Short mmCIF file of C-alpha atoms in Angstrom, two decimals:
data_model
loop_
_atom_site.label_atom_id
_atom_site.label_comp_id
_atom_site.label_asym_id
_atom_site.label_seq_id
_atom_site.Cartn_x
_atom_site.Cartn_y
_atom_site.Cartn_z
CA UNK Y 1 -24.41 -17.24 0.11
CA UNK Y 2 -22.47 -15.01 -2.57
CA UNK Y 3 -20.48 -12.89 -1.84
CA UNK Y 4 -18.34 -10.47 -4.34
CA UNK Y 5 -15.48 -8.67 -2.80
CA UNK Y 6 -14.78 -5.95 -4.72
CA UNK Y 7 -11.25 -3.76 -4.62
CA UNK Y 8 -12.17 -0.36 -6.46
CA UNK Y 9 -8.74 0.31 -7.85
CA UNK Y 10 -5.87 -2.66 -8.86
CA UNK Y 11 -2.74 -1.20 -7.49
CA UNK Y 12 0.38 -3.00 -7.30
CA UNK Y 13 -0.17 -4.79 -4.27
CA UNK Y 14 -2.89 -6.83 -3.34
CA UNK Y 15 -5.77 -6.14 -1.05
CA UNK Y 16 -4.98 -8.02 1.91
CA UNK Y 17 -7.64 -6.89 4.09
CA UNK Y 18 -10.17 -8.81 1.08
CA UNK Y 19 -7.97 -11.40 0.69
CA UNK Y 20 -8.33 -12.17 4.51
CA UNK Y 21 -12.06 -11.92 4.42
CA UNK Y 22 -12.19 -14.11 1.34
CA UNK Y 23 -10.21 -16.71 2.72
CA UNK Y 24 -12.65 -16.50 6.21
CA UNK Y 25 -15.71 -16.72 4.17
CA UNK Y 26 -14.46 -19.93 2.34
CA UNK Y 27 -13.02 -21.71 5.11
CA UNK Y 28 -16.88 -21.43 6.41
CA UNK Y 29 -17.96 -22.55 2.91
CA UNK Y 30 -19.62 -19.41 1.87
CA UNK Y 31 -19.44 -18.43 -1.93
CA UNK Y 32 -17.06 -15.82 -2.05
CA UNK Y 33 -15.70 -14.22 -5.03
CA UNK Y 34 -12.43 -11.06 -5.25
CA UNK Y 35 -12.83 -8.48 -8.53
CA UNK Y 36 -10.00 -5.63 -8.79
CA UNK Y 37 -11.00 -2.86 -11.05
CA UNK Y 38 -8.53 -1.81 -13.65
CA UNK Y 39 -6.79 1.17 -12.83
CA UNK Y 40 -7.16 3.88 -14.53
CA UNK Y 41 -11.01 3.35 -15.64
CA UNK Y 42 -13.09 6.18 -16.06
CA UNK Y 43 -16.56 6.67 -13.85
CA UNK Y 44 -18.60 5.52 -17.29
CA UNK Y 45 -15.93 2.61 -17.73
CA UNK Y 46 -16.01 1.24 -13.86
CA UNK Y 47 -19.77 1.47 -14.02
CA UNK Y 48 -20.12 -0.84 -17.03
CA UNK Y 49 -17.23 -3.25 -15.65
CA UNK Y 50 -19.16 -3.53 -12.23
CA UNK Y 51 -22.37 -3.92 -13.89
CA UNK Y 52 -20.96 -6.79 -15.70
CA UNK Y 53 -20.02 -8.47 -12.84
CA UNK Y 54 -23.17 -8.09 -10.87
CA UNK Y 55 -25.32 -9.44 -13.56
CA UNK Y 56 -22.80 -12.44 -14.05
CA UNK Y 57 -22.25 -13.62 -10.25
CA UNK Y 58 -25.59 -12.32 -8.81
CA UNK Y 59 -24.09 -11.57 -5.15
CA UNK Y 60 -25.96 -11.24 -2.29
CA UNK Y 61 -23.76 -9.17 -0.55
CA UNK Y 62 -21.17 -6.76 -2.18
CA UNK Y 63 -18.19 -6.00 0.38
CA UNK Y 64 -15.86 -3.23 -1.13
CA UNK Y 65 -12.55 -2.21 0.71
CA UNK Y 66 -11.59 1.31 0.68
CA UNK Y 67 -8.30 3.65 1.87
CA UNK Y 68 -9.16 7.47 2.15
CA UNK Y 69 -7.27 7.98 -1.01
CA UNK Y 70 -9.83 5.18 -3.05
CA UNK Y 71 -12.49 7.30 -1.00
CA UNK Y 72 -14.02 9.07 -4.46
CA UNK Y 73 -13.69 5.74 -6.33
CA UNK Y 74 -15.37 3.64 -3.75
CA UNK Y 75 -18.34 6.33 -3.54
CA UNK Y 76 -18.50 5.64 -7.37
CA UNK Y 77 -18.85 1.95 -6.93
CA UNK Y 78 -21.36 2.05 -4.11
CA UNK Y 79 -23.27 4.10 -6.47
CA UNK Y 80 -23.17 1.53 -9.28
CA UNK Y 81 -24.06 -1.28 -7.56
CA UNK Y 82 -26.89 0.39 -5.92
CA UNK Y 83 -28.11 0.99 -10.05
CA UNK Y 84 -26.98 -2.42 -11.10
CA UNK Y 85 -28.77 -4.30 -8.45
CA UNK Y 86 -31.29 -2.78 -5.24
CA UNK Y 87 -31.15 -5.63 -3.30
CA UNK Y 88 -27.34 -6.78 -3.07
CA UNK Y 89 -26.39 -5.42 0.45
CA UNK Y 90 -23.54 -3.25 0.15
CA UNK Y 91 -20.55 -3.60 2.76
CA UNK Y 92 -17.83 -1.04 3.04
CA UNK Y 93 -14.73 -1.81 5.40
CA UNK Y 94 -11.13 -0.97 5.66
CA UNK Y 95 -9.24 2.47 6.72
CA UNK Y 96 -11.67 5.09 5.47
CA UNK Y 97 -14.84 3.01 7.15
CA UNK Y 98 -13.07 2.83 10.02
CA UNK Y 99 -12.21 6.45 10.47
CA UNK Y 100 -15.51 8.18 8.93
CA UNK Y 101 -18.01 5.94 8.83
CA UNK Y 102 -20.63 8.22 8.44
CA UNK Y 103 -19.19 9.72 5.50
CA UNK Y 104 -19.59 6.10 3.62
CA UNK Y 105 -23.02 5.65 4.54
CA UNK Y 106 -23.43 9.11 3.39
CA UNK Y 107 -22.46 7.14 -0.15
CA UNK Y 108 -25.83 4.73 0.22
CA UNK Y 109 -23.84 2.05 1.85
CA UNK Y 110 -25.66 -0.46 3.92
CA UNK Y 111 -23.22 -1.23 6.25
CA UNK Y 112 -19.69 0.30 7.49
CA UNK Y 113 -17.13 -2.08 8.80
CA UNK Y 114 -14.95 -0.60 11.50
CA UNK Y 115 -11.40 -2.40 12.48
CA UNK Y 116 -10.47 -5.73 11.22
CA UNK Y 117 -13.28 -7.39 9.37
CA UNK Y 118 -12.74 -10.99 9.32
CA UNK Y 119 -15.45 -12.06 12.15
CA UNK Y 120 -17.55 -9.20 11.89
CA UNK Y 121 -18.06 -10.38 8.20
CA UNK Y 122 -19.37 -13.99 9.32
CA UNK Y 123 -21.89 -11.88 11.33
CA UNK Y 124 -22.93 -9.86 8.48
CA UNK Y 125 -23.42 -12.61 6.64
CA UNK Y 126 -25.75 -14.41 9.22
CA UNK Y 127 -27.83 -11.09 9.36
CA UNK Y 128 -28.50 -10.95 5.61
CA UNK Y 129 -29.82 -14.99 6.00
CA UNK Y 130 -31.97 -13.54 8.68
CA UNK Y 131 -30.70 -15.45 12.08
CA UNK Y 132 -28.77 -12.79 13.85
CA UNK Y 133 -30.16 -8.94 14.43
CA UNK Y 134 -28.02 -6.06 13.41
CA UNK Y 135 -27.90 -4.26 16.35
CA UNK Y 136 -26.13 -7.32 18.09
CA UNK Y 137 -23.04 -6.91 15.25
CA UNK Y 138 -20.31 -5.65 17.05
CA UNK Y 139 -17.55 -3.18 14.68
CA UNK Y 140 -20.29 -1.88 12.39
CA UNK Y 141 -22.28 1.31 11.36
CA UNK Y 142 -25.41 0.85 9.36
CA UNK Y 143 -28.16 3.12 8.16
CA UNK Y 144 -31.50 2.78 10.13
CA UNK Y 145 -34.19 4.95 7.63
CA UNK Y 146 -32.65 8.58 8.02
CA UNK Y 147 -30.30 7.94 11.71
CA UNK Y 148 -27.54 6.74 11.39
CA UNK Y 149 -26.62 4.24 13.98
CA UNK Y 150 -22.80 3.19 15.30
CA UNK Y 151 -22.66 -0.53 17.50
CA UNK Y 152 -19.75 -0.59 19.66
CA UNK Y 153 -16.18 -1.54 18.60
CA UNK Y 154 -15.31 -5.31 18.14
CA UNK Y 155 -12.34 -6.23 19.98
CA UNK Y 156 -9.03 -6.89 17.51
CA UNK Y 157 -8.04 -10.64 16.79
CA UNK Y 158 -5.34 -11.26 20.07
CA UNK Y 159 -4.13 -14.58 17.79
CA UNK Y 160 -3.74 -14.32 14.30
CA UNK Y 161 -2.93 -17.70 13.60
CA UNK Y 162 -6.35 -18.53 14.04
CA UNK Y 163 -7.17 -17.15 10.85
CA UNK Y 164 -7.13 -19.50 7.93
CA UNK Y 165 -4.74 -19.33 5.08
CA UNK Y 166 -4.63 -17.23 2.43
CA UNK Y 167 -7.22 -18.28 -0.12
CA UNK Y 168 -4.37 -16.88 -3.15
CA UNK Y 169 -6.35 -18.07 -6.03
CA UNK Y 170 -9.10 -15.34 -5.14
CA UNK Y 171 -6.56 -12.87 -7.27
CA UNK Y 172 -5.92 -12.93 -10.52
CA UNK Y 173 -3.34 -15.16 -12.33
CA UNK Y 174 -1.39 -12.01 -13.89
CA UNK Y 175 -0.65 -10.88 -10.43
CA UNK Y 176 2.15 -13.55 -10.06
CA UNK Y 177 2.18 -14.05 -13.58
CA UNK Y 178 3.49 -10.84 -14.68
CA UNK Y 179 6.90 -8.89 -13.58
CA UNK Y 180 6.73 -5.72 -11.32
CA UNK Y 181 9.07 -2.93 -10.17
CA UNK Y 182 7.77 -3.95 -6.47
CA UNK Y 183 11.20 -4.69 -4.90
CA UNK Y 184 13.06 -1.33 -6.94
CA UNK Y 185 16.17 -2.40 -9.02
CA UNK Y 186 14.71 -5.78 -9.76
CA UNK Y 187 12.30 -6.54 -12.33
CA UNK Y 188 10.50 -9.86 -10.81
CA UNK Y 189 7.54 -11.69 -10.66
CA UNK Y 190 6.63 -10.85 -6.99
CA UNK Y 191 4.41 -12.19 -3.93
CA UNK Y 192 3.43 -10.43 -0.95
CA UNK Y 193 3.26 -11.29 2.97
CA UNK Y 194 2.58 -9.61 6.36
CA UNK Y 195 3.62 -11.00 8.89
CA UNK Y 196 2.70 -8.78 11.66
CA UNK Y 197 -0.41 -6.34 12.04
CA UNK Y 198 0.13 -2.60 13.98
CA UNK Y 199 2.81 -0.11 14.43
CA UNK Y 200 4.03 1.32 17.75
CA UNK Y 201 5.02 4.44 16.04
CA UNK Y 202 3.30 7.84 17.06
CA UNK Y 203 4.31 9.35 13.34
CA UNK Y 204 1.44 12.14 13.06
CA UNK Y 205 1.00 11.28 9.29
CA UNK Y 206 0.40 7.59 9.78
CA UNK Y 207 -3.30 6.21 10.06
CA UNK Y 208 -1.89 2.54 10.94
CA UNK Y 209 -2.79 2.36 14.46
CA UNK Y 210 -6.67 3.55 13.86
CA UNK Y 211 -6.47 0.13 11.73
CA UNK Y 212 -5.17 -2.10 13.81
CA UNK Y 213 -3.71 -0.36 16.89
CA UNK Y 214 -0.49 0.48 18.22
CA UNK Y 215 0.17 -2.99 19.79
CA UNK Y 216 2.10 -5.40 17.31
CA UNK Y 217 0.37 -8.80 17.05
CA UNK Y 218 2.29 -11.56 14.96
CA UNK Y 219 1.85 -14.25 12.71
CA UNK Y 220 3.84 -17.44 13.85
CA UNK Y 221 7.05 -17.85 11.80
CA UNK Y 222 5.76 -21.41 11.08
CA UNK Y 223 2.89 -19.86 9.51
CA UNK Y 224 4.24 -17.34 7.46
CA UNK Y 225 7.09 -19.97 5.95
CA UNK Y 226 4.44 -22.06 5.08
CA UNK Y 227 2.82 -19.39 3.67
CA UNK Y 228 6.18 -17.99 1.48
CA UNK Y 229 6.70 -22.32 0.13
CA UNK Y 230 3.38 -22.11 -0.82
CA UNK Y 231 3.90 -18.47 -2.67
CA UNK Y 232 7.25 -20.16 -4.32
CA UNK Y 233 5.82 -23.63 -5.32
CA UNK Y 234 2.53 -22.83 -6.65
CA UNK Y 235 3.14 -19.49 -8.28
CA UNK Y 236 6.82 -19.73 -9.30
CA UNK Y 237 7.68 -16.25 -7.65
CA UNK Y 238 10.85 -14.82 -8.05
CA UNK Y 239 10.69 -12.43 -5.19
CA UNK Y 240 9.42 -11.20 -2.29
CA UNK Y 241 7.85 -8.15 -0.47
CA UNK Y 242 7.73 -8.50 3.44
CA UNK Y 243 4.38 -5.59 3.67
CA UNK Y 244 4.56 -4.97 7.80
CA UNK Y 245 4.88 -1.61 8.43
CA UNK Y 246 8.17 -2.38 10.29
CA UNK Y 247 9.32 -5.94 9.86
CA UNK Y 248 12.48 -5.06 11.65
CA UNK Y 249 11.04 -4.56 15.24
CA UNK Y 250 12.70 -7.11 16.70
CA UNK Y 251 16.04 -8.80 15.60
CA UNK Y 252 15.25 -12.06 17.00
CA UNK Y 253 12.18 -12.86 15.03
CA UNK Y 254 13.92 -11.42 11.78
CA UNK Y 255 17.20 -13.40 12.36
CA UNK Y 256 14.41 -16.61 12.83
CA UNK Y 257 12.66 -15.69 9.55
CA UNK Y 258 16.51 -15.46 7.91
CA UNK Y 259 16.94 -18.86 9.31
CA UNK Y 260 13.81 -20.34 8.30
CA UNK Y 261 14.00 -19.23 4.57
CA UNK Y 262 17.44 -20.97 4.63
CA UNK Y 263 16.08 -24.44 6.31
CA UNK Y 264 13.64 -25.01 4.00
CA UNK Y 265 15.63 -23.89 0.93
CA UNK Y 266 13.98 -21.21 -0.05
CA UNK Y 267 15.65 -19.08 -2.62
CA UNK Y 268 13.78 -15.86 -3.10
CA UNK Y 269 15.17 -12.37 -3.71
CA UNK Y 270 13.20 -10.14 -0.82
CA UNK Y 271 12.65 -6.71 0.54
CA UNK Y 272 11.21 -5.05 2.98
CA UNK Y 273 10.60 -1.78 4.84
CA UNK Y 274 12.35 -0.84 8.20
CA UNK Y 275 12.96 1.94 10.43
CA UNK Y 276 16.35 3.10 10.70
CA UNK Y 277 16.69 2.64 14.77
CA UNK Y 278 15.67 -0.86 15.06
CA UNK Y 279 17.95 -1.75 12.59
CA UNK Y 280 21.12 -3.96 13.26
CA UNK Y 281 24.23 -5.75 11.64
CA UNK Y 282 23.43 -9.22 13.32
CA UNK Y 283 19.44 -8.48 11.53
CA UNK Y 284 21.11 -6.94 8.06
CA UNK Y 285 23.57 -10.00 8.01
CA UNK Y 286 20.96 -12.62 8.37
CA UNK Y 287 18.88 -11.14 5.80
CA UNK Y 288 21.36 -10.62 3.46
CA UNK Y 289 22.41 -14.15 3.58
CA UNK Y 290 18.94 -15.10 2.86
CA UNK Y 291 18.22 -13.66 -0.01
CA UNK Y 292 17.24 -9.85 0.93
CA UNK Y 293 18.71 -7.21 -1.67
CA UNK Y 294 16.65 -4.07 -0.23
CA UNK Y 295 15.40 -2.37 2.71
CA UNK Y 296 12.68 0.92 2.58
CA UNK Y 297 13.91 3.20 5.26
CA UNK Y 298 11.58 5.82 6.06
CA UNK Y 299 13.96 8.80 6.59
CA UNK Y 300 10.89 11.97 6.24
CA UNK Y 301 13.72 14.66 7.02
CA UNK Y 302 17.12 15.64 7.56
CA UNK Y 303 15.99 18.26 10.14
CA UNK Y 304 15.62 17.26 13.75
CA UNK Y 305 13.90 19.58 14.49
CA UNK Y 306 11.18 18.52 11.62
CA UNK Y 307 11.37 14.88 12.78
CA UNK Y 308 10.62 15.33 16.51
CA UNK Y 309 7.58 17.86 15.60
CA UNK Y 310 6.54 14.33 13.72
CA UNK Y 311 6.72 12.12 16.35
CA UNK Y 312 8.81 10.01 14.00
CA UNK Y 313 11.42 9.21 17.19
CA UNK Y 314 14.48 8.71 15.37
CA UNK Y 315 17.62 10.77 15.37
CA UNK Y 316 19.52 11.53 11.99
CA UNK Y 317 22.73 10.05 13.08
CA UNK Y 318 20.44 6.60 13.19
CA UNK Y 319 19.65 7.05 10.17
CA UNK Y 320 23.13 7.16 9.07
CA UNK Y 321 23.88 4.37 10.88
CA UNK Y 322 21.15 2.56 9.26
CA UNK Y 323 22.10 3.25 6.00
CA UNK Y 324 25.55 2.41 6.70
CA UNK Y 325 25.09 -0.99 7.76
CA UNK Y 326 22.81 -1.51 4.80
CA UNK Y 327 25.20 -0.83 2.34
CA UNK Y 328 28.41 -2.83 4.05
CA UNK Y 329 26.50 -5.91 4.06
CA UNK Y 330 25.59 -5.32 0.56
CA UNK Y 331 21.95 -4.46 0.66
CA UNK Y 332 20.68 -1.75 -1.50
CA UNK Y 333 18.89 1.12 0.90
CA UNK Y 334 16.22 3.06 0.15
CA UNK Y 335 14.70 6.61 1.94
CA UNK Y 336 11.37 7.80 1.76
CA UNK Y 337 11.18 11.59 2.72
CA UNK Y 338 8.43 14.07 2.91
CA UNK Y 339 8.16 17.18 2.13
CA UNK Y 340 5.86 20.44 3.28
CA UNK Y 341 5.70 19.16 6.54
CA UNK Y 342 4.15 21.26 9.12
CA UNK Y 343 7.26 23.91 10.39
CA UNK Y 344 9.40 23.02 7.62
CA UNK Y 345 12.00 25.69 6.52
CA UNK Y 346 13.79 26.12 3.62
CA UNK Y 347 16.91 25.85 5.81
CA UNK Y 348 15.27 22.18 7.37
CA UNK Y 349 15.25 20.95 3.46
CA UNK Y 350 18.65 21.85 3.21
CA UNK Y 351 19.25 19.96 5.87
CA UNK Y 352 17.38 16.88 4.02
CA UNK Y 353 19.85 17.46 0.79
CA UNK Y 354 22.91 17.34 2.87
CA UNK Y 355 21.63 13.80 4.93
CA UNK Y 356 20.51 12.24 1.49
CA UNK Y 357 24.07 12.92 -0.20
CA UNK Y 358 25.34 11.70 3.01
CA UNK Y 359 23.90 8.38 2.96
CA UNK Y 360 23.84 7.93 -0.52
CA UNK Y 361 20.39 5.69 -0.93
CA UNK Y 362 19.65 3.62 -4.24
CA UNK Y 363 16.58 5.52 -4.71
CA UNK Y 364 15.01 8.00 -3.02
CA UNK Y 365 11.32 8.27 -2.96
CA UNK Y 366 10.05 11.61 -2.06
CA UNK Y 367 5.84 12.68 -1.17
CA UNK Y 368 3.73 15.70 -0.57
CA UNK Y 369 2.85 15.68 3.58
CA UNK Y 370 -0.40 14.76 3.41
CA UNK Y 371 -2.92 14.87 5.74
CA UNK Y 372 -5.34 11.86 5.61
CA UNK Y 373 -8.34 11.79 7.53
CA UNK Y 374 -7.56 9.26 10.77
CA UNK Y 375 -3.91 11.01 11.51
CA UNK Y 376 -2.97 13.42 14.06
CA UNK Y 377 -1.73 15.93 10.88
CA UNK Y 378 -5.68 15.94 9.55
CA UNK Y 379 -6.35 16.90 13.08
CA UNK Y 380 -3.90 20.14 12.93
CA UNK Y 381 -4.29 20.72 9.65
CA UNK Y 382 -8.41 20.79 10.35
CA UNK Y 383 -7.68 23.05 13.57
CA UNK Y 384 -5.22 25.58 11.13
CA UNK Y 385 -7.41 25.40 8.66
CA UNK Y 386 -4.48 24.00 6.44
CA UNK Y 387 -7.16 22.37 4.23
CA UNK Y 388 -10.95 23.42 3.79
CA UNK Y 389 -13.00 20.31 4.33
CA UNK Y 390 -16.21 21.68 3.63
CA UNK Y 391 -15.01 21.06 0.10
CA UNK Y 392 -14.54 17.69 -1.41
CA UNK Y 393 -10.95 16.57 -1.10
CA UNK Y 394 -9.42 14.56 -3.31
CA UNK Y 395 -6.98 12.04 -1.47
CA UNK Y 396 -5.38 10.45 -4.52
CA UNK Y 397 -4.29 13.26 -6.42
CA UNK Y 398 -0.75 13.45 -5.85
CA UNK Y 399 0.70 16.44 -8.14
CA UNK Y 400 0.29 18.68 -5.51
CA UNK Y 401 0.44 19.45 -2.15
CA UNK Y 402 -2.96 19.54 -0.14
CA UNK Y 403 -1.93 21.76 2.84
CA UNK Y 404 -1.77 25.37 2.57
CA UNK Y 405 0.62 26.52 5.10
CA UNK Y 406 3.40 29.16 4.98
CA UNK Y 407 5.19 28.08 2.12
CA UNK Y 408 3.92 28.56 -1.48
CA UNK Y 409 2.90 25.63 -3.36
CA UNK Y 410 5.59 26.18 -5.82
CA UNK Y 411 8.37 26.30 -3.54
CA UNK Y 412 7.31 22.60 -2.22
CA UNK Y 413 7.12 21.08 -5.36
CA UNK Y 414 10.54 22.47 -6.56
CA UNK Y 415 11.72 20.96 -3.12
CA UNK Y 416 10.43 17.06 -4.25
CA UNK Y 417 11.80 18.10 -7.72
CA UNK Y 418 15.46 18.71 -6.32
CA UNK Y 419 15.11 15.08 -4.65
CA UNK Y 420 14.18 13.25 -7.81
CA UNK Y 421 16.90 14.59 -9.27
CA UNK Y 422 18.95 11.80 -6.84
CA UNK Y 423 17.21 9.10 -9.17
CA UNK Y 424 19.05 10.02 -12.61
CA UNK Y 425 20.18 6.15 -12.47
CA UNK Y 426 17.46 4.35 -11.56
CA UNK Y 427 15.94 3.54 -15.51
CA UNK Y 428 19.34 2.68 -16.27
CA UNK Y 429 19.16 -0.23 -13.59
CA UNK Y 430 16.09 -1.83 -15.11
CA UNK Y 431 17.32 -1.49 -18.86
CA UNK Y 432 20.10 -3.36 -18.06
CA UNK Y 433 17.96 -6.19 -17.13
CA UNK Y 434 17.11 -8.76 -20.09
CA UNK Y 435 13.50 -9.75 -18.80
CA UNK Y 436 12.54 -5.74 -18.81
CA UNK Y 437 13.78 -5.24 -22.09
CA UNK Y 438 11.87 -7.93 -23.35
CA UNK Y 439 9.09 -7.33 -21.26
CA UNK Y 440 8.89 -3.36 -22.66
CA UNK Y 441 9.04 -4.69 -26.08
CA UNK Y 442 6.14 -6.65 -25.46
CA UNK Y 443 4.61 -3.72 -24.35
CA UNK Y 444 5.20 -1.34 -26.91
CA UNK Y 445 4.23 -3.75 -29.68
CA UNK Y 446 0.77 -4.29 -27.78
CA UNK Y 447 0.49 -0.26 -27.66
CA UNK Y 448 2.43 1.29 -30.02
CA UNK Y 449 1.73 4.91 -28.48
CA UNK Y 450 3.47 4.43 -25.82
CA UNK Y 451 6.61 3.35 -28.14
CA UNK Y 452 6.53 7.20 -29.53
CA UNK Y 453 5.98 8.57 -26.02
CA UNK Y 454 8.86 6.85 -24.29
CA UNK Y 455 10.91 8.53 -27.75
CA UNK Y 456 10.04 12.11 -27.01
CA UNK Y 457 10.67 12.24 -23.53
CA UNK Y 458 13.72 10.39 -23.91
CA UNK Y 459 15.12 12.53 -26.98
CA UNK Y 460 14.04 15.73 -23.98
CA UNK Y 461 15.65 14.37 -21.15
CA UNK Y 462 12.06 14.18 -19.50
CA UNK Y 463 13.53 11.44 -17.18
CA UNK Y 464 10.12 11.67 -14.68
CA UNK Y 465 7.69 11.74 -17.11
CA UNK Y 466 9.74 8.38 -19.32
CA UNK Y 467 9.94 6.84 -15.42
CA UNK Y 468 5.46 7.43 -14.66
CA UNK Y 469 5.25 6.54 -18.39
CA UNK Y 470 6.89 3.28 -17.49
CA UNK Y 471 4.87 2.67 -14.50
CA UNK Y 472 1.32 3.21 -16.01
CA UNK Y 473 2.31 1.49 -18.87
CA UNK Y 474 3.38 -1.47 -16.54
CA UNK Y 475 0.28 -1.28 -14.43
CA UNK Y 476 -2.07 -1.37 -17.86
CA UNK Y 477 -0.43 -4.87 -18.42
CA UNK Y 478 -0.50 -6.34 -15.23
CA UNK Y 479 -4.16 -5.62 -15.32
CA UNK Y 480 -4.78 -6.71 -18.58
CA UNK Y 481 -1.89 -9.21 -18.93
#
């Protein structure tokens, strides 16, 4: 059977959850087949693209992955391929599914996936060949004339290494093919792991655990250095992103990884992300020796009193510890920090400016609070009527914030403007680099407008708007590259 997975929006990583299901469906010998729309395409352009597709690969089933921010996009597609083709079965999984499903089958979706997809997909699959009965597919919500109908939850996969490999050569050749900014500093050609799925974290702006849970199952280290040699010898990577949403929960297994990379002589620069109080010398000192340059801390606020209202359960002086240790083992640090959180003061931001000078971090990369549908904070912010859901939200819009609390609007986004303002260096790090200058002159020979946009903003001093210049400019290539 064909099957077209389809991710609505290329972004710099990869889809994982599709890749997973890809890899399932051909290790059972299914046709199976991964598109990424361009970023960036308008409603007309996405339609034609899709439509294109359809008619070339004539799937039987369609199985589209969609966050809550892709939620509008993904509503789009369903909509396409309902007018490009009536009979191709349209599957919807990942976050959003999961957390609304009747919302997406609102859309004219066929199916919902809930939770992790890989079996349930099989399943699917053996419905729409006519041997197994919907009702009997556990972790799915389908559409039953006007009810809509949820079966009960499928259980999450206890051992991951029972999953195949990674069927990499489902994505596109320009995604290893063409240099990112995906480890910051460094301008690579990059690959991508997990090698853990869940969070134990009770952050109330996180929808991780609705995914896959709160308890952290792993992939064997075996596994996942196989998985990196293969990255390296068949793709010629340069570096590195380790995509867990903490890597760093347990020394041991880190310190193992370290070792591994160093066995098997495998020379990769790498990143990854951390929180700052499971972070340790012995842990910083075996990555650094293997090859790790930078670690994503995710620092939120310089107020305790903000952070325990979070549930982020860390303590500022860890975070200076953190970032400490990072730096005298010669790692570059970055902090992620939010702002127009829920009780938030001007005084609390203060407090943020003061920890971020403190620590000093190579980059600093600051969001709106926002309240996605699945966390605790779309919960409150639902109850305080912080945002107005009878109205259509849209989750990827990022110029301003979506809450409407106490604060004015204004004041917030002066507050994320004051912490850019810690980034005045970071363009100078990549135009020091050879490969991005040639790279960018590439570029602006290919596209010549964006030559004479990069000029103004330069000759203004517009350092944000030359930085998203650089990065949509970037993203163009590595879609059309």
């Amino acid at each position: 059977m064909k099957i077209l997975l389809i991710n609505p929006e290329r972004l710099i990583n990869p889809p994982f959850g599709l890749l997973y299901i890809g890899s399932v469906l051909k290790a059972m010998g299914h046709d199976a087949e991964l598109v990424e729309i361009p970023f960036g395409l308008t409603q007309k352009e996405r339609s034609k693209f899709l439509d294109a597709k359809i008619r070339e690969y004539r799937p039987r089933i369609a199985g589209i992955t969609c966050m809550s921010m892709q939620a509008s996009i993904a509503k789009e597609v369903v909509k396409s391929i309902k007018e490009a083709a009536k009979d191709v079965c349209v599957v919807v999984g990942g976050v959003h599914p999961t957390i609304d499903s009747h919302d997406v089958l609102s859309w004219g979706t066929d199916i919902c996936v809930r939770g992790e997809g890989e079996r349930t997909i099989l399943e699917v699959v053996d419905f729409c060949n006519g041997v197994l009965g919907i009702e009997s597919i556990k972790g799915i919500s389908y559409r039953k004339g006007a009810e809509m109908l949820d079966n009960p939850d499928r259980e999450a996969i206890k051992n991951l290494d029972e999953l195949p490999p990674l069927s990499y050569e489902l994505l596109e050749k320009s995604r290893f093919r063409n240099r990112s900014y995906s480890i910051r500093g460094f301008w690579l050609r990059c690959a991508w792991i997990m090698t853990t799925r869940g969070c134990p974290g009770r952050c109330i702006f996180c929808a991780s655990k609705t995914m896959h849970g709160r308890v952290v199952r792993e992939f064997s280290l075996d596994r996942m250095l196989d998985e990196v040699s293969t990255l390296k010898r068949n793709y010629k990577v340069e570096g590195l992103w380790v995509f867990d949403d903490t890597f760093t929960l347990k020394e041991r297994r880190v310190v193992e990884f370290c070792e591994g990379l160093k066995e098997r002589k495998i020379r990769l620069i790498w990143a990854c992300q951390a929180r700052v109080d499971t972070f340790t010398r012995r842990m910083a000192e075996a990555m650094r020796s293997s090859g790790c340059v930078q670690v994503d801390f995710g620092v939120e606020s310089g107020s305790q009193k903000v952070l325990d209202y979070i549930k982020k359960d860390i303590r500022c002086e860890e975070t200076r510890r953190a970032f400490r240790i990072a730096k005298e083992t010669g790692m570059r640090a970055l902090a992620t920090v939010m702002v127009g959180l829920p009780t938030e003061t001007e005084e609390d931001f203060k407090m943020t400016e003061v920890l971020i000078r403190e620590i000093r971090p190579n980059f600093v990369a600051p969001f709106f609070a926002t309240p996605y549908p699945g966390t605790e904070l779309y919960r409150m912010a639902v109850d305080n009527k912080w945002i107005d859901i009878s109205k259509e939200i849209n989750w990827q819009q990022m110029e301003e914030p979506l809450m409407v609390m106490d604060m004015p609007h204004e004041k917030i986004k002066r507050m994320l403007e004051k912490l850019l303002e810690f980034n005045k260096s970071a363009m100078l790090e990549y135009l020091r680099q050879p490969r991005f200058i040639y790279d960018l002159l590439k570029v602006f020979l290919k596209y010549p407008k964006f030559l004479l946009q990069s000029v103004f903003y330069a000759s203004r001093l517009r350092q944000k708007d030359l930085m998203n210049l650089f990065v949509n400019v970037f993203r163009k290539e590595m879609v059309e590259g």
